[in-house]
mmCIF file of C-alpha atoms and ligand atoms in Angstrom:
data_model
loop_
_atom_site.group_PDB
_atom_site.id
_atom_site.type_symbol
_atom_site.label_atom_id
_atom_site.label_comp_id
_atom_site.label_asym_id
_atom_site.label_seq_id
_atom_site.Cartn_x
_atom_site.Cartn_y
_atom_site.Cartn_z
ATOM 1 C CA MET A 1 -169.828 317.570 94.424
ATOM 2 C CA ARG A 2 -166.217 316.449 94.086
ATOM 3 C CA ARG A 3 -165.275 313.278 95.983
ATOM 4 C CA LEU A 4 -161.810 313.319 97.516
ATOM 5 C CA ILE A 5 -159.481 310.947 99.309
ATOM 6 C CA ILE A 6 -156.573 312.607 101.093
ATOM 7 C CA ASP A 7 -153.590 310.326 101.634
ATOM 8 C CA THR A 8 -151.294 311.824 104.257
ATOM 9 C CA ASP A 9 -148.283 311.170 106.517
ATOM 10 C CA THR A 10 -149.669 313.911 108.744
ATOM 11 C CA GLY A 11 -146.934 316.261 109.827
ATOM 12 C CA SER A 12 -147.316 319.994 110.329
ATOM 13 C CA ASP A 13 -147.906 321.072 106.730
ATOM 14 C CA ASP A 14 -150.176 318.090 106.071
ATOM 15 C CA ALA A 15 -152.334 319.267 108.988
ATOM 16 C CA VAL A 16 -152.790 322.656 107.317
ATOM 17 C CA ALA A 17 -153.719 320.984 104.022
ATOM 18 C CA LEU A 18 -156.290 318.879 105.892
ATOM 19 C CA ILE A 19 -157.751 321.953 107.604
ATOM 20 C CA MET A 20 -158.086 323.628 104.197
ATOM 21 C CA ALA A 21 -159.960 320.655 102.760
ATOM 22 C CA LEU A 22 -162.154 320.294 105.844
ATOM 23 C CA LYS A 23 -163.164 323.949 105.520
ATOM 24 C CA SER A 24 -163.937 323.741 101.801
ATOM 25 C CA PRO A 25 -167.700 323.362 101.367
ATOM 26 C CA GLU A 26 -167.514 322.452 97.671
ATOM 27 C CA ILE A 27 -165.920 319.013 98.234
ATOM 28 C CA THR A 28 -166.748 315.796 100.038
ATOM 29 C CA ILE A 29 -163.835 314.100 101.769
ATOM 30 C CA GLU A 30 -164.760 310.437 101.425
ATOM 31 C CA ALA A 31 -161.765 309.338 103.494
ATOM 32 C CA ILE A 32 -158.490 310.441 104.961
ATOM 33 C CA THR A 33 -155.942 307.651 104.671
ATOM 34 C CA THR A 34 -152.700 307.695 106.624
ATOM 35 C CA VAL A 35 -149.246 306.399 105.856
ATOM 36 C CA SER A 36 -145.858 306.398 107.565
ATOM 37 C CA GLY A 37 -143.599 309.225 106.435
ATOM 38 C CA ASN A 38 -142.990 312.434 108.346
ATOM 39 C CA VAL A 39 -143.768 310.402 111.452
ATOM 40 C CA PRO A 40 -144.647 306.742 111.988
ATOM 41 C CA LEU A 41 -148.166 305.631 111.124
ATOM 42 C CA ILE A 42 -149.725 305.765 114.602
ATOM 43 C CA GLN A 43 -148.575 309.340 115.133
ATOM 44 C CA ALA A 44 -149.616 310.395 111.612
ATOM 45 C CA SER A 45 -153.090 309.003 112.309
ATOM 46 C CA GLN A 46 -153.340 310.842 115.633
ATOM 47 C CA ASN A 47 -152.308 314.064 113.930
ATOM 48 C CA ALA A 48 -154.948 313.654 111.213
ATOM 49 C CA LEU A 49 -157.614 313.093 113.885
ATOM 50 C CA MET A 50 -156.393 316.227 115.657
ATOM 51 C CA ALA A 51 -156.704 318.318 112.493
ATOM 52 C CA ILE A 52 -160.318 317.171 112.153
ATOM 53 C CA GLU A 53 -161.071 317.902 115.783
ATOM 54 C CA VAL A 54 -159.628 321.397 115.829
ATOM 55 C CA THR A 55 -161.414 322.361 112.596
ATOM 56 C CA LYS A 56 -164.875 321.336 113.865
ATOM 57 C CA ARG A 57 -166.378 321.006 110.389
ATOM 58 C CA ALA A 58 -166.586 317.806 108.346
ATOM 59 C CA THR A 59 -165.767 314.543 110.153
ATOM 60 C CA PRO A 60 -164.512 312.168 107.464
ATOM 61 C CA PRO A 61 -163.358 308.699 108.483
ATOM 62 C CA VAL A 62 -159.607 308.229 108.969
ATOM 63 C CA TYR A 63 -158.148 304.872 107.957
ATOM 64 C CA ALA A 64 -154.612 303.812 108.811
ATOM 65 C CA GLY A 65 -152.617 302.274 105.996
ATOM 66 C CA ALA A 66 -149.027 301.314 105.334
ATOM 67 C CA ASN A 67 -146.646 301.174 108.253
ATOM 68 C CA GLN A 68 -143.553 300.769 106.099
ATOM 69 C CA PRO A 69 -142.444 301.687 102.583
ATOM 70 C CA LEU A 70 -142.672 298.890 100.009
ATOM 71 C CA LYS A 71 -139.030 297.868 100.069
ATOM 72 C CA ARG A 72 -136.998 300.098 102.350
ATOM 73 C CA PRO A 73 -136.891 300.886 106.037
ATOM 74 C CA LEU A 74 -138.897 303.959 107.007
ATOM 75 C CA MET A 75 -137.142 307.306 107.158
ATOM 76 C CA THR A 76 -139.023 310.046 109.019
ATOM 77 C CA ALA A 77 -138.719 313.868 108.980
ATOM 78 C CA ARG A 78 -138.981 314.527 112.707
ATOM 79 C CA ASP A 79 -136.028 316.897 112.504
ATOM 80 C CA VAL A 80 -138.244 319.203 110.415
ATOM 81 C CA HIS A 81 -141.703 318.655 111.937
ATOM 82 C CA GLY A 82 -140.846 317.766 115.557
ATOM 83 C CA GLN A 83 -140.899 314.393 117.319
ATOM 84 C CA ASP A 84 -144.704 314.387 117.238
ATOM 85 C CA GLY A 85 -144.801 315.808 113.704
ATOM 86 C CA MET A 86 -146.635 318.855 115.013
ATOM 87 C CA GLY A 87 -143.852 321.009 116.387
ATOM 88 C CA ASP A 88 -143.694 319.387 119.841
ATOM 89 C CA GLN A 89 -146.081 321.959 121.302
ATOM 90 C CA GLY A 90 -148.195 319.447 123.234
ATOM 91 C CA LEU A 91 -151.070 320.067 120.815
ATOM 92 C CA ILE A 92 -151.977 316.449 120.119
ATOM 93 C CA HIS A 93 -154.778 315.065 122.277
ATOM 94 C CA PRO A 94 -157.498 313.913 119.895
ATOM 95 C CA THR A 95 -160.519 312.163 121.336
ATOM 96 C CA GLY A 96 -161.649 310.827 117.943
ATOM 97 C CA ARG A 97 -160.858 307.310 116.825
ATOM 98 C CA LEU A 98 -159.664 305.693 113.648
ATOM 99 C CA ALA A 99 -162.307 304.081 111.477
ATOM 100 C CA GLU A 100 -162.152 300.315 111.254
ATOM 101 C CA GLY A 101 -160.551 298.859 108.171
ATOM 102 C CA ASP A 102 -157.389 299.233 106.189
ATOM 103 C CA ALA A 103 -156.627 302.333 104.126
ATOM 104 C CA VAL A 104 -155.659 300.362 101.022
ATOM 105 C CA ASP A 105 -158.882 298.320 101.094
ATOM 106 C CA LYS A 106 -160.877 301.523 101.579
ATOM 107 C CA ILE A 107 -159.216 303.287 98.651
ATOM 108 C CA ILE A 108 -160.052 300.357 96.356
ATOM 109 C CA GLU A 109 -163.589 300.117 97.753
ATOM 110 C CA LEU A 110 -164.272 303.830 97.212
ATOM 111 C CA VAL A 111 -162.969 303.777 93.638
ATOM 112 C CA GLU A 112 -165.156 300.744 92.956
ATOM 113 C CA ARG A 113 -168.163 302.503 94.451
ATOM 114 C CA TYR A 114 -167.560 305.773 92.578
ATOM 115 C CA PRO A 115 -165.767 304.915 89.305
ATOM 116 C CA ASP A 116 -164.270 307.965 87.527
ATOM 117 C CA GLU A 117 -165.304 310.220 90.412
ATOM 118 C CA ILE A 118 -162.652 309.817 93.104
ATOM 119 C CA GLU A 119 -159.822 312.342 93.165
ATOM 120 C CA ILE A 120 -156.882 311.505 95.401
ATOM 121 C CA ILE A 121 -154.579 314.083 96.923
ATOM 122 C CA THR A 122 -151.331 312.516 98.050
ATOM 123 C CA ILE A 123 -149.292 314.590 100.474
ATOM 124 C CA GLY A 124 -146.967 311.889 101.763
ATOM 125 C CA PRO A 125 -145.097 308.877 100.430
ATOM 126 C CA VAL A 126 -147.460 307.010 98.103
ATOM 127 C CA THR A 127 -147.121 303.523 99.604
ATOM 128 C CA ASN A 128 -150.901 303.150 100.072
ATOM 129 C CA ILE A 129 -151.615 304.156 96.495
ATOM 130 C CA ALA A 130 -148.979 301.781 95.098
ATOM 131 C CA LYS A 131 -150.376 298.926 97.185
ATOM 132 C CA ALA A 132 -153.870 299.657 95.883
ATOM 133 C CA ILE A 133 -152.544 299.648 92.303
ATOM 134 C CA LEU A 134 -150.637 296.390 92.852
ATOM 135 C CA ARG A 135 -153.733 294.792 94.344
ATOM 136 C CA ALA A 136 -156.387 296.138 91.952
ATOM 137 C CA SER A 137 -154.812 297.802 88.928
ATOM 138 C CA GLU A 138 -157.992 297.751 86.795
ATOM 139 C CA VAL A 139 -160.110 299.263 89.539
ATOM 140 C CA MET A 140 -157.513 301.961 90.186
ATOM 141 C CA LYS A 141 -157.594 302.976 86.498
ATOM 142 C CA ARG A 142 -161.028 304.395 87.382
ATOM 143 C CA VAL A 143 -159.495 306.998 89.741
ATOM 144 C CA LYS A 144 -160.443 310.330 88.216
ATOM 145 C CA HIS A 145 -157.239 312.187 89.082
ATOM 146 C CA ILE A 146 -154.312 312.203 91.485
ATOM 147 C CA TYR A 147 -152.765 315.438 92.746
ATOM 148 C CA ALA A 148 -149.388 314.582 94.236
ATOM 149 C CA MET A 149 -147.109 316.715 96.385
ATOM 150 C CA ALA A 150 -143.921 315.046 95.274
ATOM 151 C CA THR A 151 -140.584 315.564 93.558
ATOM 152 C CA GLY A 152 -138.344 318.621 93.417
ATOM 153 C CA GLY A 153 -140.344 319.690 90.350
ATOM 154 C CA PHE A 154 -137.903 321.659 88.220
ATOM 155 C CA GLY A 155 -135.611 322.325 91.170
ATOM 156 C CA PRO A 156 -133.256 320.306 93.363
ATOM 157 C CA GLY A 157 -134.231 317.809 96.037
ATOM 158 C CA ASN A 158 -134.797 318.680 99.678
ATOM 159 C CA ILE A 159 -133.575 315.461 101.240
ATOM 160 C CA THR A 160 -130.675 314.694 98.914
ATOM 161 C CA PRO A 161 -129.355 316.992 96.188
ATOM 162 C CA VAL A 162 -131.766 315.334 93.761
ATOM 163 C CA ALA A 163 -134.577 313.749 95.789
ATOM 164 C CA GLU A 164 -137.615 315.208 97.516
ATOM 165 C CA PHE A 165 -138.781 313.625 100.797
ATOM 166 C CA ASN A 166 -142.102 312.030 99.748
ATOM 167 C CA VAL A 167 -140.500 310.256 96.798
ATOM 168 C CA TYR A 168 -137.297 309.425 98.673
ATOM 169 C CA VAL A 169 -139.168 307.585 101.432
ATOM 170 C CA ASP A 170 -140.741 305.203 98.919
ATOM 171 C CA ALA A 171 -139.424 305.699 95.393
ATOM 172 C CA GLU A 172 -140.585 302.250 94.279
ATOM 173 C CA ALA A 173 -144.146 303.213 95.198
ATOM 174 C CA PHE A 174 -143.893 306.498 93.317
ATOM 175 C CA GLU A 175 -142.739 304.770 90.140
ATOM 176 C CA ILE A 176 -145.658 302.330 90.380
ATOM 177 C CA MET A 177 -148.070 305.253 90.677
ATOM 178 C CA LEU A 178 -146.498 307.051 87.705
ATOM 179 C CA ASN A 179 -146.946 303.979 85.521
ATOM 180 C CA SER A 180 -150.505 303.250 86.598
ATOM 181 C CA GLY A 181 -152.249 305.032 83.736
ATOM 182 C CA ILE A 182 -154.035 307.363 86.182
ATOM 183 C CA ASP A 183 -154.060 311.108 85.331
ATOM 184 C CA ILE A 184 -151.550 312.727 87.668
ATOM 185 C CA THR A 185 -150.724 316.333 88.506
ATOM 186 C CA ILE A 186 -147.422 316.820 90.295
ATOM 187 C CA VAL A 187 -146.834 319.751 92.637
ATOM 188 C CA GLY A 188 -143.085 319.828 93.198
ATOM 189 C CA PHE A 189 -141.225 321.287 96.146
ATOM 190 C CA ASP A 190 -139.699 324.056 94.000
ATOM 191 C CA ILE A 191 -142.927 326.037 93.745
ATOM 192 C CA CYS A 192 -143.596 326.329 97.486
ATOM 193 C CA LEU A 193 -140.431 328.369 98.001
ATOM 194 C CA GLY A 194 -139.608 332.024 97.285
ATOM 195 C CA ASP A 195 -142.620 334.319 97.272
ATOM 196 C CA ALA A 196 -144.976 331.344 97.750
ATOM 197 C CA ALA A 197 -143.634 330.961 101.315
ATOM 198 C CA PHE A 198 -145.587 332.787 104.026
ATOM 199 C CA ASP A 199 -143.609 335.607 105.637
ATOM 200 C CA LYS A 200 -143.682 336.839 109.230
ATOM 201 C CA GLU A 201 -146.486 339.311 108.678
ATOM 202 C CA GLU A 202 -148.670 336.704 106.976
ATOM 203 C CA ILE A 203 -147.920 334.168 109.708
ATOM 204 C CA GLU A 204 -148.894 336.679 112.427
ATOM 205 C CA HIS A 205 -152.033 337.627 110.522
ATOM 206 C CA ILE A 206 -153.169 334.001 110.451
ATOM 207 C CA ARG A 207 -152.375 333.498 114.139
ATOM 208 C CA ASN A 208 -153.991 336.772 115.219
ATOM 209 C CA SER A 209 -157.297 335.801 113.633
ATOM 210 C CA GLY A 210 -157.816 333.827 116.846
ATOM 211 C CA LYS A 211 -159.631 331.049 114.974
ATOM 212 C CA PRO A 212 -158.635 327.824 116.768
ATOM 213 C CA GLU A 213 -157.722 326.024 113.554
ATOM 214 C CA ALA A 214 -155.722 329.015 112.270
ATOM 215 C CA VAL A 215 -153.794 329.326 115.536
ATOM 216 C CA PHE A 216 -153.235 325.566 115.440
ATOM 217 C CA ALA A 217 -151.985 325.766 111.835
ATOM 218 C CA ILE A 218 -149.256 328.163 112.919
ATOM 219 C CA GLU A 219 -148.444 326.582 116.283
ATOM 220 C CA CYS A 220 -147.923 323.119 114.817
ATOM 221 C CA ASN A 221 -145.452 324.623 112.338
ATOM 222 C CA ARG A 222 -143.185 326.033 115.041
ATOM 223 C CA SER A 223 -140.317 323.646 114.383
ATOM 224 C CA LYS A 224 -140.719 324.240 110.616
ATOM 225 C CA ILE A 225 -140.152 327.955 111.247
ATOM 226 C CA ASP A 226 -136.972 327.172 113.213
ATOM 227 C CA TRP A 227 -135.863 324.781 110.500
ATOM 228 C CA ASN A 228 -136.361 327.402 107.794
ATOM 229 C CA LEU A 229 -134.431 329.960 109.823
ATOM 230 C CA LYS A 230 -131.513 327.528 109.960
ATOM 231 C CA ARG A 231 -131.784 326.324 106.379
ATOM 232 C CA TYR A 232 -132.801 329.460 104.454
ATOM 233 C CA ASN A 233 -131.915 332.146 107.005
ATOM 234 C CA ARG A 234 -135.471 333.403 106.610
ATOM 235 C CA TYR A 235 -138.407 333.586 109.029
ATOM 236 C CA CYS A 236 -141.075 331.946 106.922
ATOM 237 C CA ILE A 237 -143.200 328.873 106.435
ATOM 238 C CA ASN A 238 -143.078 327.115 103.090
ATOM 239 C CA TRP A 239 -146.083 324.867 102.793
ATOM 240 C CA PRO A 240 -145.714 322.148 100.130
ATOM 241 C CA ASP A 241 -148.797 320.170 101.169
ATOM 242 C CA PRO A 242 -151.136 323.174 101.439
ATOM 243 C CA LEU A 243 -149.929 324.205 97.993
ATOM 244 C CA ALA A 244 -150.807 320.790 96.568
ATOM 245 C CA MET A 245 -154.208 321.090 98.221
ATOM 246 C CA ALA A 246 -154.596 324.593 96.785
ATOM 247 C CA VAL A 247 -153.834 323.360 93.257
ATOM 248 C CA ALA A 248 -156.482 320.668 93.694
ATOM 249 C CA LEU A 249 -159.043 323.133 95.062
ATOM 250 C CA TRP A 250 -158.378 326.188 92.883
ATOM 251 C CA GLU A 251 -157.032 325.432 89.411
ATOM 252 C CA ASP A 252 -156.965 329.163 88.604
ATOM 253 C CA ILE A 253 -153.872 329.632 90.806
ATOM 254 C CA VAL A 254 -151.890 327.599 88.256
ATOM 255 C CA VAL A 255 -150.061 329.833 85.786
ATOM 256 C CA GLU A 256 -148.110 327.170 83.921
ATOM 257 C CA SER A 257 -148.302 323.413 83.898
ATOM 258 C CA VAL A 258 -146.423 321.166 81.486
ATOM 259 C CA PRO A 259 -146.943 317.595 80.322
ATOM 260 C CA ALA A 260 -143.956 315.397 81.042
ATOM 261 C CA HIS A 261 -142.650 311.891 81.086
ATOM 262 C CA CYS A 262 -141.532 311.376 84.681
ATOM 263 C CA TYR A 263 -139.172 308.615 85.685
ATOM 264 C CA THR A 264 -138.212 307.706 89.251
ATOM 265 C CA CYS A 265 -134.667 306.558 89.947
ATOM 266 C CA THR A 266 -134.707 303.509 92.216
ATOM 267 C CA ILE A 267 -131.454 301.747 91.325
ATOM 268 C CA GLU A 268 -128.464 304.062 91.722
ATOM 269 C CA GLU A 269 -128.111 304.848 95.422
ATOM 270 C CA PRO A 270 -126.960 308.497 95.015
ATOM 271 C CA ALA A 271 -129.896 309.150 92.668
ATOM 272 C CA TYR A 272 -132.456 307.154 94.689
ATOM 273 C CA GLY A 273 -135.741 309.072 94.721
ATOM 274 C CA GLN A 274 -134.808 311.519 91.988
ATOM 275 C CA VAL A 275 -137.633 312.045 89.514
ATOM 276 C CA ILE A 276 -136.454 312.983 86.054
ATOM 277 C CA VAL A 277 -139.029 315.312 84.548
ATOM 278 C CA ASP A 278 -138.653 314.945 80.800
ATOM 279 C CA THR A 279 -140.616 317.572 78.912
ATOM 280 C CA SER A 280 -138.413 317.388 75.878
ATOM 281 C CA PHE A 281 -139.243 314.363 73.815
ATOM 282 C CA PHE A 282 -140.626 314.979 70.386
ATOM 283 C CA GLY A 283 -142.939 312.245 69.191
ATOM 284 C CA ASN A 284 -140.926 309.522 70.884
ATOM 285 C CA LYS A 285 -143.492 306.736 70.811
ATOM 286 C CA THR A 286 -141.678 304.568 73.346
ATOM 287 C CA LYS A 287 -142.407 307.064 76.087
ATOM 288 C CA ALA A 288 -145.668 308.741 76.899
ATOM 289 C CA PHE A 289 -146.504 311.712 79.033
ATOM 290 C CA ASN A 290 -147.507 310.313 82.414
ATOM 291 C CA ALA A 291 -147.994 313.503 84.424
ATOM 292 C CA GLN A 292 -148.663 317.197 84.323
ATOM 293 C CA VAL A 293 -146.027 319.055 86.324
ATOM 294 C CA ILE A 294 -146.841 322.480 87.710
ATOM 295 C CA ARG A 295 -144.173 324.973 86.729
ATOM 296 C CA ARG A 296 -145.583 328.276 87.998
ATOM 297 C CA ILE A 297 -148.355 329.470 90.271
ATOM 298 C CA ASP A 298 -149.812 332.866 91.131
ATOM 299 C CA SER A 299 -148.268 333.111 94.611
ATOM 300 C CA ALA A 300 -150.220 336.180 95.693
ATOM 301 C CA LYS A 301 -153.558 334.610 94.748
ATOM 302 C CA TYR A 302 -152.576 331.325 96.402
ATOM 303 C CA LYS A 303 -151.584 332.925 99.700
ATOM 304 C CA ALA A 304 -154.602 335.227 99.818
ATOM 305 C CA ARG A 305 -156.924 332.224 99.350
ATOM 306 C CA VAL A 306 -155.165 330.165 102.033
ATOM 307 C CA ILE A 307 -155.250 333.069 104.490
ATOM 308 C CA ASP A 308 -158.916 333.645 103.773
ATOM 309 C CA LEU A 309 -159.787 329.975 104.189
ATOM 310 C CA LEU A 310 -157.850 329.532 107.418
ATOM 311 C CA THR A 311 -159.067 332.697 109.086
ATOM 312 C CA LYS A 312 -162.704 332.954 108.032
HETATM 313 C C1 BDR B 401 -142.995 316.885 101.813
HETATM 314 O O1 BDR B 401 -142.302 316.146 102.798
HETATM 315 C C2 BDR B 401 -142.880 316.341 104.062
HETATM 316 O O2 BDR B 401 -141.914 316.721 104.994
HETATM 317 C C3 BDR B 401 -143.951 317.375 103.908
HETATM 318 O O3 BDR B 401 -145.066 317.024 104.710
HETATM 319 C C4 BDR B 401 -144.287 317.342 102.447
HETATM 320 O O4 BDR B 401 -145.292 316.399 102.156
HETATM 321 C C5 BDR B 401 -142.112 317.989 101.307
HETATM 322 O O5 BDR B 401 -140.955 317.458 100.726
HETATM 323 CA CA1 CA B 402 -146.686 315.406 103.967
#
């Protein structure tokens, strides 16, 4: 049985990724850890608890973590996900409570308890992971794998011309994670667009299943749909976090993945949060590959699996 930690700044697409994991019988979610990002920490934690409650399957503990990025003030994405991160539909009334303890302590504790077994899926800024690495770098080398929704991949940024949101919020943390020696797979924003985005018919199909968690998955993405209409002039939902979860759950949806040396820009203000994905060096011994970056997925297979999982 795979042992997972999901580290999330729970906004609308994070909630769908959580529902997917909660409905996947082949994994154990050892913990959900929350971080400020899409919304501040308290709201992100409430939203994670809500995703658990609406799914009515596994009930993993939720630990709150970092309130603030390592060095910068927090920037949220409430313009995309709504003030409450869940489309402002009045959906958030969880009765569950946070587990006691700090997310960073729990991450370290779990890796210590299960060396070389824990896989971490990061779908928000990686402040918690960086803090764990800074506090216990040797322990964290025993993380089996990190799947990270981060970077523009091989495309542009979505928050600045060159930076993707999760990295932009805490670029210093991302660079620490990249240099940690842990095996990392990066799912960039570029591959959730185009035919990997869910169109109107697919959205209606998920909603019409009537499954509470499937209806919730669509309802909480209402402001994302409006945002996409404004930004891309297309009625669709692009789901970066569910795609990262899908890559972690189903490696056969990956068509092409390339080793790269990734470097996070943290100094030049206009480039802050850009991740340079260097796949080109030939035997340069001063740099090493520090991540696998997904270049192409089978969109049809990916969407069919997500639809099946949400609606069954
Ligand atoms: C990422 O930023 C957030 O808005 C989403 O939840 C996703 O994790 C996409 O850039
Ligand atoms: Ca997220």
